[in-house]
PDB file of C-alpha atoms in Angstrom:
ATOM      1  CA  UNK A  25      52.648   6.874 -35.160  1.00 54.00           C
ATOM      2  CA  UNK A  26      52.040   8.904 -38.473  1.00 61.00           C
ATOM      3  CA  UNK A  27      49.573   9.052 -41.104  1.00 64.00           C
ATOM      4  CA  UNK A  28      51.110   9.517 -45.109  1.00 66.00           C
ATOM      5  CA  UNK A  29      49.196  12.427 -47.427  1.00 69.00           C
ATOM      6  CA  UNK A  30      46.974   9.506 -49.385  1.00 73.00           C
ATOM      7  CA  UNK A  31      45.418   8.048 -45.798  1.00 77.00           C
ATOM      8  CA  UNK A  32      41.738   9.444 -45.486  1.00 83.00           C
ATOM      9  CA  UNK A  33      39.991   9.411 -41.791  1.00 83.00           C
ATOM     10  CA  UNK A  34      38.479   6.324 -42.163  1.00 87.00           C
ATOM     11  CA  UNK A  35      42.517   5.694 -41.723  1.00 87.00           C
ATOM     12  CA  UNK A  36      42.953   7.639 -39.106  1.00 86.00           C
ATOM     13  CA  UNK A  37      39.594   6.396 -37.524  1.00 88.00           C
ATOM     14  CA  UNK A  38      40.766   2.557 -38.067  1.00 89.00           C
ATOM     15  CA  UNK A  39      44.370   3.512 -36.135  1.00 87.00           C
ATOM     16  CA  UNK A  40      42.088   4.565 -32.941  1.00 88.00           C
ATOM     17  CA  UNK A  41      40.152   0.857 -33.697  1.00 89.00           C
ATOM     18  CA  UNK A  42      43.038  -1.305 -34.377  1.00 90.00           C
ATOM     19  CA  UNK A  43      44.908   0.636 -31.637  1.00 89.00           C
ATOM     20  CA  UNK A  44      43.287   1.507 -28.342  1.00 88.00           C
ATOM     21  CA  UNK A  45      46.019   3.242 -26.770  1.00 89.00           C
ATOM     22  CA  UNK A  46      46.220   5.808 -29.483  1.00 88.00           C
ATOM     23  CA  UNK A  47      41.989   6.190 -29.407  1.00 90.00           C
ATOM     24  CA  UNK A  48      41.243   9.277 -27.860  1.00 91.00           C
ATOM     25  CA  UNK A  49      44.772  10.840 -29.782  1.00 90.00           C
ATOM     26  CA  UNK A  50      43.532   9.886 -33.307  1.00 90.00           C
ATOM     27  CA  UNK A  51      39.883  11.023 -31.874  1.00 92.00           C
ATOM     28  CA  UNK A  52      41.358  14.411 -31.315  1.00 92.00           C
ATOM     29  CA  UNK A  53      42.849  14.498 -34.751  1.00 90.00           C
ATOM     30  CA  UNK A  54      39.649  13.425 -36.676  1.00 90.00           C
ATOM     31  CA  UNK A  55      38.531  16.550 -34.743  1.00 93.00           C
ATOM     32  CA  UNK A  56      40.589  18.651 -35.652  1.00 92.00           C
ATOM     33  CA  UNK A  57      40.996  17.987 -39.138  1.00 90.00           C
ATOM     34  CA  UNK A  58      37.127  17.924 -39.263  1.00 89.00           C
ATOM     35  CA  UNK A  59      36.664  21.254 -37.504  1.00 92.00           C
ATOM     36  CA  UNK A  60      38.160  22.929 -40.246  1.00 92.00           C
ATOM     37  CA  UNK A  61      36.871  21.059 -43.449  1.00 88.00           C
ATOM     38  CA  UNK A  62      34.719  23.859 -45.310  1.00 91.00           C
ATOM     39  CA  UNK A  63      33.930  21.468 -48.842  1.00 89.00           C
ATOM     40  CA  UNK A  64      31.435  18.673 -47.017  1.00 87.00           C
ATOM     41  CA  UNK A  65      29.805  19.749 -43.463  1.00 91.00           C
ATOM     42  CA  UNK A  66      30.391  18.234 -40.498  1.00 91.00           C
ATOM     43  CA  UNK A  67      27.618  17.005 -38.002  1.00 93.00           C
ATOM     44  CA  UNK A  68      28.320  16.063 -34.324  1.00 93.00           C
ATOM     45  CA  UNK A  69      26.008  14.577 -32.382  1.00 93.00           C
ATOM     46  CA  UNK A  70      25.866  13.382 -29.107  1.00 91.00           C
ATOM     47  CA  UNK A  71      22.648  12.004 -27.141  1.00 86.00           C
ATOM     48  CA  UNK A  72      22.416  12.812 -23.054  1.00 81.00           C
ATOM     49  CA  UNK A  73      24.538  16.017 -23.406  1.00 83.00           C
ATOM     50  CA  UNK A  74      24.061  16.770 -20.160  1.00 78.00           C
ATOM     51  CA  UNK A  75      26.416  14.478 -18.626  1.00 81.00           C
ATOM     52  CA  UNK A  76      29.175  16.524 -20.031  1.00 85.00           C
ATOM     53  CA  UNK A  77      28.627  18.666 -17.037  1.00 81.00           C
ATOM     54  CA  UNK A  78      27.975  15.784 -14.358  1.00 80.00           C
ATOM     55  CA  UNK A  79      29.680  14.192 -11.756  1.00 82.00           C
ATOM     56  CA  UNK A  80      30.102  10.482 -12.700  1.00 84.00           C
ATOM     57  CA  UNK A  81      30.003   7.516 -11.074  1.00 82.00           C
ATOM     58  CA  UNK A  82      34.449   7.148 -10.700  1.00 88.00           C
ATOM     59  CA  UNK A  83      36.607   7.991  -8.246  1.00 89.00           C
ATOM     60  CA  UNK A  84      39.808   9.797  -7.682  1.00 88.00           C
ATOM     61  CA  UNK A  85      42.677   8.306  -5.069  1.00 90.00           C
ATOM     62  CA  UNK A  86      41.584  10.306  -2.396  1.00 90.00           C
ATOM     63  CA  UNK A  87      38.203   8.960  -2.933  1.00 90.00           C
ATOM     64  CA  UNK A  88      36.304  12.251  -4.302  1.00 89.00           C
ATOM     65  CA  UNK A  89      33.902  11.808  -7.138  1.00 88.00           C
ATOM     66  CA  UNK A  90      35.285  12.969 -10.357  1.00 89.00           C
ATOM     67  CA  UNK A  91      33.602  15.409 -12.766  1.00 87.00           C
ATOM     68  CA  UNK A  92      33.037  14.318 -16.133  1.00 87.00           C
ATOM     69  CA  UNK A  93      35.335  16.597 -17.562  1.00 87.00           C
ATOM     70  CA  UNK A  94      38.043  14.909 -15.516  1.00 90.00           C
ATOM     71  CA  UNK A  95      37.582  11.872 -18.705  1.00 91.00           C
ATOM     72  CA  UNK A  96      39.609  12.818 -22.125  1.00 91.00           C
ATOM     73  CA  UNK A  97      36.703  11.319 -24.298  1.00 91.00           C
ATOM     74  CA  UNK A  98      34.184  14.289 -22.150  1.00 92.00           C
ATOM     75  CA  UNK A  99      37.135  17.012 -22.769  1.00 93.00           C
ATOM     76  CA  UNK A 100      37.447  16.257 -25.739  1.00 94.00           C
ATOM     77  CA  UNK A 101      33.600  17.157 -27.201  1.00 94.00           C
ATOM     78  CA  UNK A 102      33.056  19.734 -24.700  1.00 90.00           C
ATOM     79  CA  UNK A 103      34.636  22.609 -26.127  1.00 91.00           C
ATOM     80  CA  UNK A 104      32.096  22.709 -29.207  1.00 91.00           C
ATOM     81  CA  UNK A 105      29.243  22.975 -26.242  1.00 86.00           C
ATOM     82  CA  UNK A 106      31.166  25.171 -24.524  1.00 85.00           C
ATOM     83  CA  UNK A 107      31.442  27.914 -27.155  1.00 84.00           C
ATOM     84  CA  UNK A 108      35.619  27.246 -27.294  1.00 89.00           C
ATOM     85  CA  UNK A 109      35.617  25.249 -30.296  1.00 91.00           C
ATOM     86  CA  UNK A 110      33.338  25.389 -33.720  1.00 92.00           C
ATOM     87  CA  UNK A 111      33.376  23.974 -37.360  1.00 94.00           C
ATOM     88  CA  UNK A 112      33.989  25.617 -40.419  1.00 94.00           C
ATOM     89  CA  UNK A 113      30.690  24.191 -41.648  1.00 94.00           C
ATOM     90  CA  UNK A 114      28.290  22.285 -39.969  1.00 93.00           C
ATOM     91  CA  UNK A 115      26.317  21.684 -37.101  1.00 91.00           C
ATOM     92  CA  UNK A 116      26.935  20.556 -33.739  1.00 91.00           C
ATOM     93  CA  UNK A 117      23.929  19.032 -31.861  1.00 89.00           C
ATOM     94  CA  UNK A 118      23.313  17.816 -28.496  1.00 86.00           C
ATOM     95  CA  UNK A 119      20.063  16.054 -27.612  1.00 80.00           C
ATOM     96  CA  UNK A 120      18.828  15.759 -23.959  1.00 72.00           C
ATOM     97  CA  UNK A 121      15.390  14.540 -21.734  1.00 59.00           C
ATOM     98  CA  UNK A 122      14.428  17.562 -19.196  1.00 55.00           C
ATOM     99  CA  UNK A 123      12.645  14.549 -17.631  1.00 50.00           C
ATOM    100  CA  UNK A 124      16.221  13.115 -16.711  1.00 53.00           C
ATOM    101  CA  UNK A 125      16.987  15.137 -13.521  1.00 51.00           C
ATOM    102  CA  UNK A 126      19.157  12.993 -12.593  1.00 53.00           C
ATOM    103  CA  UNK A 127      21.440  14.259 -15.125  1.00 55.00           C
ATOM    104  CA  UNK A 128      21.099  17.559 -14.590  1.00 58.00           C
ATOM    105  CA  UNK A 129      23.917  19.614 -12.521  1.00 60.00           C
ATOM    106  CA  UNK A 130      23.462  22.839 -11.041  1.00 64.00           C
ATOM    107  CA  UNK A 131      25.672  24.954 -13.761  1.00 65.00           C
ATOM    108  CA  UNK A 132      23.494  23.784 -16.233  1.00 62.00           C
ATOM    109  CA  UNK A 133      20.449  24.192 -14.677  1.00 61.00           C
ATOM    110  CA  UNK A 134      21.552  27.973 -14.702  1.00 63.00           C
ATOM    111  CA  UNK A 135      22.593  27.743 -18.316  1.00 61.00           C
ATOM    112  CA  UNK A 136      18.930  26.596 -19.000  1.00 59.00           C
ATOM    113  CA  UNK A 137      16.783  28.801 -16.935  1.00 56.00           C
ATOM    114  CA  UNK A 138      14.793  28.685 -16.805  1.00 52.00           C
ATOM    115  CA  UNK A 139      14.203  25.073 -18.547  1.00 50.00           C
ATOM    116  CA  UNK A 140      12.934  25.082 -21.764  1.00 49.00           C
ATOM    117  CA  UNK A 141       9.834  23.475 -22.552  1.00 51.00           C
ATOM    118  CA  UNK A 142       7.796  21.651 -25.531  1.00 48.00           C
ATOM    119  CA  UNK A 143       4.757  23.619 -26.034  1.00 51.00           C
ATOM    120  CA  UNK A 144       1.641  21.189 -25.211  1.00 51.00           C
ATOM    121  CA  UNK A 145      -0.701  19.997 -27.702  1.00 54.00           C
ATOM    122  CA  UNK A 146      -3.466  19.930 -25.195  1.00 56.00           C
ATOM    123  CA  UNK A 147      -4.968  23.467 -24.968  1.00 61.00           C
ATOM    124  CA  UNK A 148      -6.581  22.914 -21.519  1.00 59.00           C
ATOM    125  CA  UNK A 149      -3.036  22.004 -20.661  1.00 53.00           C
ATOM    126  CA  UNK A 150      -1.696  24.944 -22.315  1.00 58.00           C
ATOM    127  CA  UNK A 151      -3.620  27.949 -20.978  1.00 64.00           C
ATOM    128  CA  UNK A 152      -3.184  26.458 -16.897  1.00 60.00           C
ATOM    129  CA  UNK A 153      -0.858  29.045 -15.319  1.00 60.00           C
ATOM    130  CA  UNK A 154       0.554  26.028 -13.228  1.00 56.00           C
ATOM    131  CA  UNK A 155       1.862  24.437 -16.059  1.00 53.00           C
ATOM    132  CA  UNK A 156       5.487  25.860 -17.030  1.00 51.00           C
ATOM    133  CA  UNK A 157       5.970  27.705 -20.641  1.00 50.00           C
ATOM    134  CA  UNK A 158       7.944  27.674 -23.175  1.00 48.00           C
ATOM    135  CA  UNK A 159      11.107  29.774 -22.935  1.00 49.00           C
ATOM    136  CA  UNK A 160      12.014  31.840 -26.089  1.00 48.00           C
ATOM    137  CA  UNK A 161      15.061  33.046 -25.065  1.00 53.00           C
ATOM    138  CA  UNK A 162      17.289  30.575 -25.230  1.00 51.00           C
ATOM    139  CA  UNK A 163      21.309  30.425 -27.336  1.00 51.00           C
ATOM    140  CA  UNK A 164      19.708  27.615 -28.938  1.00 54.00           C
ATOM    141  CA  UNK A 165      16.492  26.035 -30.479  1.00 54.00           C
ATOM    142  CA  UNK A 166      14.361  23.473 -28.808  1.00 53.00           C
ATOM    143  CA  UNK A 167      13.048  20.871 -31.320  1.00 59.00           C
ATOM    144  CA  UNK A 168      10.578  18.141 -30.772  1.00 63.00           C
ATOM    145  CA  UNK A 169      11.193  15.027 -31.554  1.00 68.00           C
ATOM    146  CA  UNK A 170       8.198  13.013 -33.156  1.00 78.00           C
ATOM    147  CA  UNK A 171       7.308   9.886 -31.297  1.00 86.00           C
ATOM    148  CA  UNK A 172       8.066   6.395 -33.831  1.00 90.00           C
ATOM    149  CA  UNK A 173       5.760   4.995 -35.824  1.00 91.00           C
ATOM    150  CA  UNK A 174       4.826   1.409 -36.259  1.00 90.00           C
ATOM    151  CA  UNK A 175       7.906   1.064 -39.070  1.00 92.00           C
ATOM    152  CA  UNK A 176      10.252   2.776 -37.360  1.00 92.00           C
ATOM    153  CA  UNK A 177       9.864   0.854 -33.830  1.00 92.00           C
ATOM    154  CA  UNK A 178      10.615  -2.454 -36.107  1.00 93.00           C
ATOM    155  CA  UNK A 179      14.027  -0.633 -37.550  1.00 93.00           C
ATOM    156  CA  UNK A 180      14.704   0.238 -33.917  1.00 91.00           C
ATOM    157  CA  UNK A 181      13.765  -3.368 -32.419  1.00 92.00           C
ATOM    158  CA  UNK A 182      16.042  -4.959 -35.823  1.00 91.00           C
ATOM    159  CA  UNK A 183      19.088  -2.780 -34.879  1.00 91.00           C
ATOM    160  CA  UNK A 184      18.976  -3.997 -31.788  1.00 90.00           C
ATOM    161  CA  UNK A 185      18.518  -7.729 -32.491  1.00 88.00           C
ATOM    162  CA  UNK A 186      21.663  -7.258 -35.084  1.00 88.00           C
ATOM    163  CA  UNK A 187      23.880  -5.359 -31.765  1.00 87.00           C
ATOM    164  CA  UNK A 188      22.705  -8.393 -29.784  1.00 85.00           C
ATOM    165  CA  UNK A 189      20.572  -5.772 -27.619  1.00 85.00           C
ATOM    166  CA  UNK A 190      17.543  -7.780 -27.803  1.00 85.00           C
ATOM    167  CA  UNK A 191      18.614 -11.558 -28.374  1.00 85.00           C
ATOM    168  CA  UNK A 192      14.759 -13.471 -28.611  1.00 84.00           C
ATOM    169  CA  UNK A 193      13.493 -13.523 -32.372  1.00 88.00           C
ATOM    170  CA  UNK A 194      11.499 -10.168 -33.372  1.00 89.00           C
ATOM    171  CA  UNK A 195       7.823 -10.615 -33.945  1.00 91.00           C
ATOM    172  CA  UNK A 196       5.253  -8.289 -35.739  1.00 91.00           C
ATOM    173  CA  UNK A 197       3.646  -9.399 -32.187  1.00 90.00           C
ATOM    174  CA  UNK A 198       6.644  -8.436 -29.702  1.00 89.00           C
ATOM    175  CA  UNK A 199       7.528  -5.588 -31.800  1.00 91.00           C
ATOM    176  CA  UNK A 200       3.985  -3.910 -31.384  1.00 91.00           C
ATOM    177  CA  UNK A 201       3.791  -4.938 -28.049  1.00 90.00           C
ATOM    178  CA  UNK A 202       6.664  -3.101 -26.890  1.00 90.00           C
ATOM    179  CA  UNK A 203       6.184   0.319 -29.503  1.00 91.00           C
ATOM    180  CA  UNK A 204       2.366   0.011 -27.938  1.00 90.00           C
ATOM    181  CA  UNK A 205       4.052  -0.029 -24.127  1.00 88.00           C
ATOM    182  CA  UNK A 206       6.700   2.836 -24.853  1.00 86.00           C
ATOM    183  CA  UNK A 207       3.989   4.827 -26.677  1.00 85.00           C
ATOM    184  CA  UNK A 208       6.128   5.400 -29.234  1.00 87.00           C
ATOM    185  CA  UNK A 209       9.093   6.833 -27.004  1.00 85.00           C
ATOM    186  CA  UNK A 210      12.839   5.586 -28.012  1.00 85.00           C
ATOM    187  CA  UNK A 211      13.607   5.393 -24.511  1.00 79.00           C
ATOM    188  CA  UNK A 212      11.193   3.948 -23.143  1.00 83.00           C
ATOM    189  CA  UNK A 213      11.027   0.823 -25.710  1.00 86.00           C
ATOM    190  CA  UNK A 214      15.075   0.658 -24.682  1.00 84.00           C
ATOM    191  CA  UNK A 215      14.173   0.594 -21.118  1.00 81.00           C
ATOM    192  CA  UNK A 216      11.321  -2.316 -21.969  1.00 82.00           C
ATOM    193  CA  UNK A 217      13.970  -4.277 -23.766  1.00 81.00           C
ATOM    194  CA  UNK A 218      16.892  -3.916 -21.434  1.00 77.00           C
ATOM    195  CA  UNK A 219      15.140  -3.714 -17.985  1.00 61.00           C
ATOM    196  CA  UNK A 220      16.213  -7.282 -17.078  1.00 53.00           C
ATOM    197  CA  UNK A 221      19.710  -6.811 -18.114  1.00 43.00           C
TER     198      UNK A 221
END
């Protein structure tokens, strides 16, 4: 399919949504157009960005494990994180957790050696020579993400309910319980509501 000159990026995205066989082509076109945008900043954000360099759970016809870069969706975004593609105006951000060792392939460990760490708030730990210190010689910034406030936890749980991740009625007690158990960590909150799925 082709788009008329009067059509927008939203129309292009709609083509991909309505026609699954064209979804990847629509995404590639959308990224190509967005990359050249100079009037409005473009923001590309991926969670668990380290999975772009990992092996998957899928196998080929010879029963060999497929690396993530064999998948077209990964190949669409990977160039932005390997310096082969850039945005004319905007930011590319990848979020990851250095606690998730299962998603830490060898080549990514090499890129991040030593792995960055967030400065420790506890002064006793910060002075301990056996505790890893933050790296300051990295080609990107490491940002510390604050834990969720109680209001943000409520908003997150409300989102989970609207998207059917949580099917039970939300109460102040339920949200407070999940928030306290997770110590405000959004990943742990998600794990707390999906444990039995």
